Tab-separated table of C-alpha atoms in Angstrom:
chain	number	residue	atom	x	y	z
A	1	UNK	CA	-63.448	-9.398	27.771
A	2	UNK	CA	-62.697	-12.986	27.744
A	3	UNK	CA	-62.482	-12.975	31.743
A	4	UNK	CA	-66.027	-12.686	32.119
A	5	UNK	CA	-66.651	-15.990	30.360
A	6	UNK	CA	-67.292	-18.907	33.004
A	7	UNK	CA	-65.448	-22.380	32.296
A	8	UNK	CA	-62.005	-24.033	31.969
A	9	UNK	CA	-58.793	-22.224	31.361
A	10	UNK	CA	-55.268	-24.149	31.785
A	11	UNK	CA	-51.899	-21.969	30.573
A	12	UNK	CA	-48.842	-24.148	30.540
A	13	UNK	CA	-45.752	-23.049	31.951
A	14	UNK	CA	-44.129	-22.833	28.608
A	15	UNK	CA	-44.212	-19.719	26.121
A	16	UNK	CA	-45.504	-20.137	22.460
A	17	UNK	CA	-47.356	-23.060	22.986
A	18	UNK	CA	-50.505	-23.374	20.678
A	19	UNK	CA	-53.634	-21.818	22.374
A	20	UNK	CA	-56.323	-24.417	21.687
A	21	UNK	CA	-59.937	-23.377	22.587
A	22	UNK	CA	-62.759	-25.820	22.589
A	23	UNK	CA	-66.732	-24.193	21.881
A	24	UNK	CA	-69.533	-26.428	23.148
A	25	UNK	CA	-72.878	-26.468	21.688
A	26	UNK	CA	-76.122	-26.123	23.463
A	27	UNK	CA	-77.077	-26.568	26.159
A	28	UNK	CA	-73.938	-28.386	27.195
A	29	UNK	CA	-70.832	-26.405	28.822
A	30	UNK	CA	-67.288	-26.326	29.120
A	31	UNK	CA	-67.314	-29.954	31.045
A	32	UNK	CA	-67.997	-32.053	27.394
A	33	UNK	CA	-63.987	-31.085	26.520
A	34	UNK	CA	-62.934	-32.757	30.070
A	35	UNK	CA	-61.079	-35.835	28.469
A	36	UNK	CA	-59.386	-33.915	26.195
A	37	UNK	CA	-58.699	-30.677	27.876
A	38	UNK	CA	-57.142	-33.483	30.833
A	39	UNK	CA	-55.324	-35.052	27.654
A	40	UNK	CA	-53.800	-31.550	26.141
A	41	UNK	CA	-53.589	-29.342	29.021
A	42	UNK	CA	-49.611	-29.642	29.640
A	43	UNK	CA	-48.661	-29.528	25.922
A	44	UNK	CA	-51.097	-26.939	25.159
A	45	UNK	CA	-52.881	-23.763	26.173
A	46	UNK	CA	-56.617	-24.496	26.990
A	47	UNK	CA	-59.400	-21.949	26.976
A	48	UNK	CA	-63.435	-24.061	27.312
A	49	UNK	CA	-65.391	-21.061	28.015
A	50	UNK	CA	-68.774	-21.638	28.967
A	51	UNK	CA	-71.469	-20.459	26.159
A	52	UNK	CA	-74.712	-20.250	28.104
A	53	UNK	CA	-77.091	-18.150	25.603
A	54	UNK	CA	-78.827	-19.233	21.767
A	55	UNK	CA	-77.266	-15.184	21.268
A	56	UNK	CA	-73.818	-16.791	20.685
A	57	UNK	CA	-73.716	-13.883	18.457
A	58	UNK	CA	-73.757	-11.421	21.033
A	59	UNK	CA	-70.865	-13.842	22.635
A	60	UNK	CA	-68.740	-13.467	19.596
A	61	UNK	CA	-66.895	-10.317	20.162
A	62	UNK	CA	-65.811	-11.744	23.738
A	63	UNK	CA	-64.771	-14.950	22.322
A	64	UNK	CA	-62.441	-13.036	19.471
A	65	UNK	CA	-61.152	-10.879	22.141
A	66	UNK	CA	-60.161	-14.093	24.603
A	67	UNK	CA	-58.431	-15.264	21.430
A	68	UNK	CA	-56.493	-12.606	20.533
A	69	UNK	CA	-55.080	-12.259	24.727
A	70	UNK	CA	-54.925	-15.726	25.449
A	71	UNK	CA	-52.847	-16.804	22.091
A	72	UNK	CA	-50.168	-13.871	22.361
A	73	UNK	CA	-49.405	-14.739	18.664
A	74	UNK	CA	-48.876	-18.460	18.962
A	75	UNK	CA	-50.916	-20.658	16.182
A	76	UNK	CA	-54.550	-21.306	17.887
A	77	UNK	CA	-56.926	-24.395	16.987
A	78	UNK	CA	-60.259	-23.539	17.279
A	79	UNK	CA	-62.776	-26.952	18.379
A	80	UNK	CA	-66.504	-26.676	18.586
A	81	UNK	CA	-69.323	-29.060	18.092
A	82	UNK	CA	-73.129	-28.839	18.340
């Protein structure tokens, strides 16, 4: 499950808000989204997990399943870089 995952998660207090979740690359960790996640977090739902392992495949699953709780069928933006 998505609670596993180490990192960043900020929920505003308002419903339906777009979930936004920011993927780092390797080897870097949720900290790299600090500016914006400190720029979005009170219009926005945040979720920087942190993605420790090259088997980001095996990570997949738990990322898809933090998705689909976190967003509770707002629109979600999905932010990564490498």
């Amino acid at each position: 499950a998505y609670g596993s995952f180490k990192g960043q998660l900020f929920h505003s207090q308002e419903n339906g808000l777009p979930l936004i979740v920011f993927l780092h690359g390797f080897p870097d960790d949720s900290s790299v989204w600090n500016l914006q996640i400190e720029a979005l977090k009170d219009s926005h739902h945040i979720w920087a997990p942190d993605l420790y392992s090259h088997a980001f495949k095996n990570q997949v699953n738990g990322v898809a399943e933090g998705i689909k709780t976190l967003s509770k069928n707002s629109p979600v933006y999905l932010v990564g870089h490498d």
